[in-house]
Amino acid sequence: LHFHFSWFCFVCQRRGQFHSLHTCSPPALPVGRITALQALEFWKKHFEESGVTEPDLSSHYIVAHSLGGKTVQQRKLTEFLSREKTEQIWKLCTKRLSRMPVQYVIQEWDFRDLTLTMRPPVFIPRPETEELVELVLTDLKNKPSSGDTVQTCLEVGCGSGAVSLSLLSSCPQLQVVALDRSQEAVELTKENASRLKLQDRIQIHHLDFMTEADEACSRCSPVSVLVSNPPYLFSDDVKTLEPEILRFEDPFALDGGSDGLTVIKQILTVAPKILSDRGGIYLEVDPRHPPLIQQWVEANVAELRYVETRPDINSRPRFCVLQKKQRELDVK
Amino acid sequence: MFCRRALVGFPNAKLFFCDRFKHRFLRSLKFPKHTIQFHNGCYTRTTRTLHTSAPLLGAKLLSVDELFARKSLQEHLKKIQSEYNQCLQAVNHGGAEEQCREEEMRTRRSKLSQMVPLIQNIMELDTKYKEMAENEALLKDPALKELAELEKEECLQHIQDLREKILDQLVPEEEADLSDLVLEVTAGVGGQEAMLFTAEVFDMYQGFAQHHGWTFEILENAPSEIGGLRHASVSISGSESYKRMKFEAGVHRVQRVPKTEKQGRMHTSTMTVAVLPQPTEISLTINPKDLKIETKRASGAGGQHVNTTDSAVRIVHLPTGVVAECQKERSQLKNKENAMKALRAKLYAIKLEEVTSKRYNQRKIQIGTRGRSEKIRTYNFTQDRITDHRIGMTVHDIKSFMIGQDLLEEMNSSLQEFSNQEALMEVLGENEREGL
């Protein structure tokens, strides 16, 4: 396999041989035609040598996406790639060389049953959050009031819209109000809502829940569910994050203050004003948080009752479930 | 060792099978698609299959008439009728004495209602026989002869239909026949060539699934360097999917000059197909505490700390050590669901093996739920023929066969018919054993 040394540099967006080398010098395009399998093998090796994490998966998902699928079909492995496809693969893989997350490189990812558009710096949904949605759905279906009545849910920090849109997609009776402090997030959520034809049941507002909570309250009448995957990392931990996150994802979606609880506490403080009686709160948190949250709520938010902590798929305490007490009846 | 018991019922059976006669027999033994579950006392069964036997030289598919000519069948029908009458009597007169045995009464009543369709058909058949006999007399009258001839034709048709229905109702249905399945293909002996062949067989089944409108979800696959397949696992669901696919389980053998062969020599390679029925919630319940679920995000804090595209899920069933994993999907939740599907199918297969291995079974159409070591089919590319060894059926035009449509369908249907006949023979055979 011989590679001709003339390349298109994606850093300065110019073709040529006589300009200064950048710190990243991406591999040149192959001269002859190559198969999908050869492209996969080449880039896997190159990612490994460059210290890119998950080299085989990165290569796999990028090649698959270029071929029009989510995963590479076994029969396509030995097919020869067209010039365009080869260029596309090289272009995308070069982006990955800069440690851009695969989800941003191919501009999409799956969350539960949905395929969502992804775009930096909007936070990329994590697998744990799929289970947060599962929790909410289970409770929604078990609620005695459900059935014909329309229920409303508030999501604080919607990001790409993963949680809100999953809920809407599984619950035809649900309406959602989604908030995010990032304009990019609001736009991305709107885009995903349109793509999935769910735009009629969701309202998306550009609001910072830390400073504009009252405004948020006025935008939605009492809701029966409040769900959030708020920034919950400890500020100190943020510095140790891998390049994929540090260089590309919105730090405001990650940093929860020195104890990781800044936004969580705000949500829990404001929640009683937004929730209807016996309304539920579902939060994804850091594994160290649940006992701290329980303690704090019992001491500071009389209107809320801490219901339970639920583990994620790896048995870490991950989800906090709380409920607004029914007024007049609870005299505890 | 092989099938001696099955041959007991064939006193005059010819032990060869000609392609020429195949079509005539197959057409005369049209089993309708709809099978009614029939519990008949001691020969209720949850599943058929399993052990292998050496393939017979060939087998004859009996026609409806031949089956009905058998004494064992007639006696069996009589036995069913007397059982029904006994049951009926017990239910009608039971009220007074057996007030406390409510459970027994309920079972009797349900058993009765299950027997009703078959009994109705048997009674209708008897009526038709009488009509035929009466009609015979009219044939002698020259004035009514033509009319009588027409009557006779019609009567014969009815009798044929009823007989087919009754045969169908006598064949016990397997518990797993209504379920979906997990298909596993694995390359066997033959290196790269075996893996190439595995990929071709995989494609054939994908075509077959499409032909039937079944869903075909790949759970995991491991390709080879030159476009072959080491192994793959697929979840197939749809109407009668397990019922048909179960006949594909076993070792498939290919004879040809491989693509990888430089000297033009013929090679024989193999691949194995395993068909695992997908159990319902009721047939297999798993305690969540028995499961250990592993993902790549297990170490560290997970959550917002880590971004990853590795959503593979691996589930270990601790009591048995059975493992299932899936990494085909980009969503971890979906991978977990698929891994659970595969796990349930594997555990169910083990459960079925335990149940059926206790039964002494010498049938020819053996359905290996875990892909046993018997060669069930040979694909000879040089001679352009496919031979199924269990029924001695040969088909030509490998290229068309491996598209997975009509030719495979035909072979599959033949296997089904033979299997039904064997099941029927077993039911009748057991009847003979009881000395009735």
GROMACS .gro file of C-alpha atoms in nm, chain B residues 51-241:
model
  191
  383HIS     CA    1  -3.048  -3.694   1.961
  384THR     CA    2  -2.897  -3.781   1.642
  385SER     CA    3  -2.907  -4.092   1.449
  386ALA     CA    4  -2.721  -4.197   1.143
  387PRO     CA    5  -2.911  -4.085   0.839
  388LEU     CA    6  -3.128  -4.334   0.664
  389LEU     CA    7  -3.064  -4.406   0.297
  390GLY     CA    8  -3.389  -4.242   0.211
  391ALA     CA    9  -3.737  -4.221   0.349
  392LYS     CA   10  -4.083  -4.247   0.214
  393LEU     CA   11  -4.338  -3.984   0.285
  394LEU     CA   12  -4.666  -4.168   0.328
  395SER     CA   13  -4.978  -4.041   0.166
  396VAL     CA   14  -5.293  -3.960   0.362
  397ASP     CA   15  -5.460  -4.274   0.232
  398GLU     CA   16  -5.170  -4.492   0.335
  399LEU     CA   17  -5.170  -4.348   0.682
  400PHE     CA   18  -5.541  -4.400   0.722
  401ALA     CA   19  -5.505  -4.756   0.603
  402ARG     CA   20  -5.289  -4.829   0.904
  403LYS     CA   21  -5.447  -5.023   1.186
  404SER     CA   22  -5.256  -4.822   1.442
  405LEU     CA   23  -5.419  -4.502   1.324
  406GLN     CA   24  -5.769  -4.647   1.329
  407GLU     CA   25  -5.716  -4.783   1.677
  408HIS     CA   26  -5.574  -4.454   1.791
  409LEU     CA   27  -5.880  -4.268   1.669
  410LYS     CA   28  -6.104  -4.516   1.849
  411LYS     CA   29  -5.902  -4.470   2.164
  412ILE     CA   30  -5.941  -4.095   2.143
  413GLN     CA   31  -6.315  -4.128   2.102
  414SER     CA   32  -6.352  -4.357   2.399
  415GLU     CA   33  -6.135  -4.129   2.609
  416TYR     CA   34  -6.352  -3.839   2.512
  417ASN     CA   35  -6.670  -4.023   2.606
  418GLN     CA   36  -6.527  -4.127   2.939
  419CYS     CA   37  -6.425  -3.774   3.010
  420LEU     CA   38  -6.766  -3.645   2.908
  421GLN     CA   39  -6.939  -3.888   3.140
  422ALA     CA   40  -6.715  -3.799   3.430
  423VAL     CA   41  -6.786  -3.431   3.385
  424ASN     CA   42  -7.160  -3.476   3.352
  425HIS     CA   43  -7.204  -3.705   3.646
  426GLY     CA   44  -6.926  -3.571   3.860
  427GLY     CA   45  -7.113  -3.288   4.023
  428ALA     CA   46  -7.253  -3.476   4.317
  429GLU     CA   47  -6.963  -3.690   4.435
  430GLU     CA   48  -6.664  -3.478   4.356
  431GLN     CA   49  -6.748  -3.141   4.501
  432CYS     CA   50  -6.413  -3.116   4.667
  433ARG     CA   51  -6.216  -3.205   4.354
  434GLU     CA   52  -6.276  -2.878   4.176
  435GLU     CA   53  -5.927  -2.872   4.030
  436GLU     CA   54  -5.979  -3.213   3.872
  437MET     CA   55  -6.308  -3.107   3.721
  438ARG     CA   56  -6.148  -2.799   3.574
  439THR     CA   57  -5.871  -3.001   3.411
  440ARG     CA   58  -6.126  -3.247   3.276
  441ARG     CA   59  -6.336  -2.971   3.128
  442SER     CA   60  -6.040  -2.801   2.967
  443LYS     CA   61  -5.919  -3.133   2.832
  444LEU     CA   62  -6.263  -3.193   2.687
  445SER     CA   63  -6.279  -2.859   2.512
  446GLN     CA   64  -5.937  -2.922   2.360
  447MET     CA   65  -6.049  -3.258   2.225
  448VAL     CA   66  -6.368  -3.123   2.072
  449PRO     CA   67  -6.230  -3.006   1.735
  450LEU     CA   68  -6.064  -3.341   1.671
  451ILE     CA   69  -6.368  -3.540   1.785
  452GLN     CA   70  -6.589  -3.332   1.558
  453ASN     CA   71  -6.369  -3.409   1.262
  454ILE     CA   72  -6.362  -3.780   1.341
  455MET     CA   73  -6.739  -3.789   1.368
  456GLU     CA   74  -6.778  -3.596   1.048
  457LEU     CA   75  -6.545  -3.840   0.878
  458ASP     CA   76  -6.758  -4.133   0.993
  459THR     CA   77  -7.063  -3.957   0.853
  460LYS     CA   78  -6.890  -3.912   0.520
  461TYR     CA   79  -6.797  -4.280   0.508
  462LYS     CA   80  -7.163  -4.367   0.557
  463GLU     CA   81  -7.264  -4.126   0.283
  464MET     CA   82  -7.012  -4.288   0.051
  465ALA     CA   83  -7.151  -4.632   0.125
  466GLU     CA   84  -7.507  -4.515   0.062
  467ASN     CA   85  -7.396  -4.349  -0.257
  468GLU     CA   86  -7.242  -4.673  -0.383
  469ALA     CA   87  -7.588  -4.824  -0.407
  470LEU     CA   88  -7.708  -4.536  -0.622
  471LEU     CA   89  -7.422  -4.586  -0.866
  472LYS     CA   90  -7.589  -4.902  -0.983
  473ASP     CA   91  -7.900  -4.716  -1.086
  474PRO     CA   92  -7.841  -4.599  -1.448
  475ALA     CA   93  -8.072  -4.300  -1.408
  476LEU     CA   94  -7.888  -4.163  -1.106
  477LYS     CA   95  -7.541  -4.276  -1.209
  478GLU     CA   96  -7.412  -3.937  -1.323
  479LEU     CA   97  -7.537  -3.760  -1.014
  480ALA     CA   98  -7.399  -4.035  -0.797
  481GLU     CA   99  -7.061  -3.999  -0.966
  482LEU     CA  100  -7.055  -3.630  -0.880
  483GLU     CA  101  -7.159  -3.707  -0.524
  484LYS     CA  102  -6.884  -3.959  -0.500
  485GLU     CA  103  -6.625  -3.704  -0.618
  486GLU     CA  104  -6.741  -3.449  -0.366
  487CYS     CA  105  -6.751  -3.702  -0.088
  488LEU     CA  106  -6.400  -3.818  -0.164
  489GLN     CA  107  -6.278  -3.460  -0.152
  490HIS     CA  108  -6.442  -3.404   0.186
  491ILE     CA  109  -6.296  -3.724   0.319
  492GLN     CA  110  -5.952  -3.620   0.200
  493ASP     CA  111  -5.985  -3.279   0.366
  494LEU     CA  112  -6.107  -3.425   0.692
  495ARG     CA  113  -5.831  -3.683   0.695
  496GLU     CA  114  -5.571  -3.414   0.646
  497LYS     CA  115  -5.720  -3.206   0.925
  498ILE     CA  116  -5.727  -3.501   1.160
  499LEU     CA  117  -5.366  -3.591   1.084
  500ASP     CA  118  -5.267  -3.236   1.153
  501GLN     CA  119  -5.454  -3.237   1.481
  502LEU     CA  120  -5.287  -3.559   1.587
  503VAL     CA  121  -4.936  -3.423   1.546
  504PRO     CA  122  -4.843  -3.277   1.884
  505GLU     CA  123  -4.722  -2.922   1.876
  506GLU     CA  124  -4.397  -2.826   2.037
  507GLU     CA  125  -4.402  -2.564   2.307
  508ALA     CA  126  -4.126  -2.381   2.128
  509ASP     CA  127  -4.296  -2.378   1.788
  510LEU     CA  128  -4.465  -2.048   1.857
  511SER     CA  129  -4.155  -1.868   1.967
  512ASP     CA  130  -3.892  -1.653   1.805
  513LEU     CA  131  -3.530  -1.763   1.796
  514VAL     CA  132  -3.165  -1.679   1.825
  515LEU     CA  133  -2.959  -1.810   1.535
  516GLU     CA  134  -2.589  -1.882   1.582
  517VAL     CA  135  -2.353  -1.960   1.296
  518THR     CA  136  -1.997  -2.073   1.356
  519ALA     CA  137  -1.721  -2.161   1.111
  520GLY     CA  138  -1.605  -2.518   1.154
  521VAL     CA  139  -1.326  -2.716   0.996
  522GLY     CA  140  -1.149  -2.554   0.700
  523GLY     CA  141  -0.989  -2.227   0.804
  524GLN     CA  142  -1.055  -1.925   0.585
  525GLU     CA  143  -1.268  -2.126   0.343
  526ALA     CA  144  -1.495  -2.241   0.625
  527MET     CA  145  -1.535  -1.878   0.733
  528LEU     CA  146  -1.623  -1.770   0.381
  529PHE     CA  147  -1.882  -2.045   0.362
  530THR     CA  148  -2.021  -1.936   0.700
  531ALA     CA  149  -2.070  -1.586   0.563
  532GLU     CA  150  -2.255  -1.727   0.262
  533VAL     CA  151  -2.485  -1.938   0.479
  534PHE     CA  152  -2.545  -1.633   0.699
  535ASP     CA  153  -2.651  -1.434   0.393
  536MET     CA  154  -2.877  -1.719   0.287
  537TYR     CA  155  -3.063  -1.704   0.617
  538GLN     CA  156  -3.088  -1.329   0.597
  539GLY     CA  157  -3.256  -1.378   0.261
  540PHE     CA  158  -3.480  -1.647   0.407
  541ALA     CA  159  -3.584  -1.416   0.688
  542GLN     CA  160  -3.661  -1.141   0.442
  543HIS     CA  161  -3.858  -1.386   0.227
  544HIS     CA  162  -4.079  -1.459   0.529
  545GLY     CA  163  -4.096  -1.104   0.656
  546TRP     CA  164  -3.914  -1.185   0.979
  547THR     CA  165  -3.696  -0.933   1.158
  548PHE     CA  166  -3.326  -1.013   1.146
  549GLU     CA  167  -3.128  -0.834   1.420
  550ILE     CA  168  -2.759  -0.904   1.442
  551LEU     CA  169  -2.654  -0.943   1.806
  552GLU     CA  170  -2.287  -0.989   1.743
  553ASN     CA  171  -2.056  -1.094   1.464
  554ALA     CA  172  -1.688  -1.160   1.417
  555PRO     CA  173  -1.576  -1.123   1.056
  556SER     CA  174  -1.258  -1.272   0.911
  557GLU     CA  175  -0.988  -1.080   0.727
  558ILE     CA  176  -1.114  -1.167   0.381
  559GLY     CA  177  -1.484  -1.103   0.424
  560GLY     CA  178  -1.578  -1.433   0.584
  561LEU     CA  179  -1.743  -1.489   0.919
  562ARG     CA  180  -1.597  -1.659   1.224
  563HIS     CA  181  -1.923  -1.659   1.408
  564ALA     CA  182  -2.234  -1.452   1.439
  565SER     CA  183  -2.546  -1.438   1.647
  566VAL     CA  184  -2.882  -1.310   1.521
  567SER     CA  185  -3.220  -1.255   1.679
  568ILE     CA  186  -3.495  -1.359   1.439
  569SER     CA  187  -3.860  -1.297   1.511
  570GLY     CA  188  -4.179  -1.343   1.319
  571SER     CA  189  -4.456  -1.587   1.253
  572GLU     CA  190  -4.341  -1.952   1.260
  573SER     CA  191  -3.978  -1.844   1.264
   0.00000   0.00000   0.00000
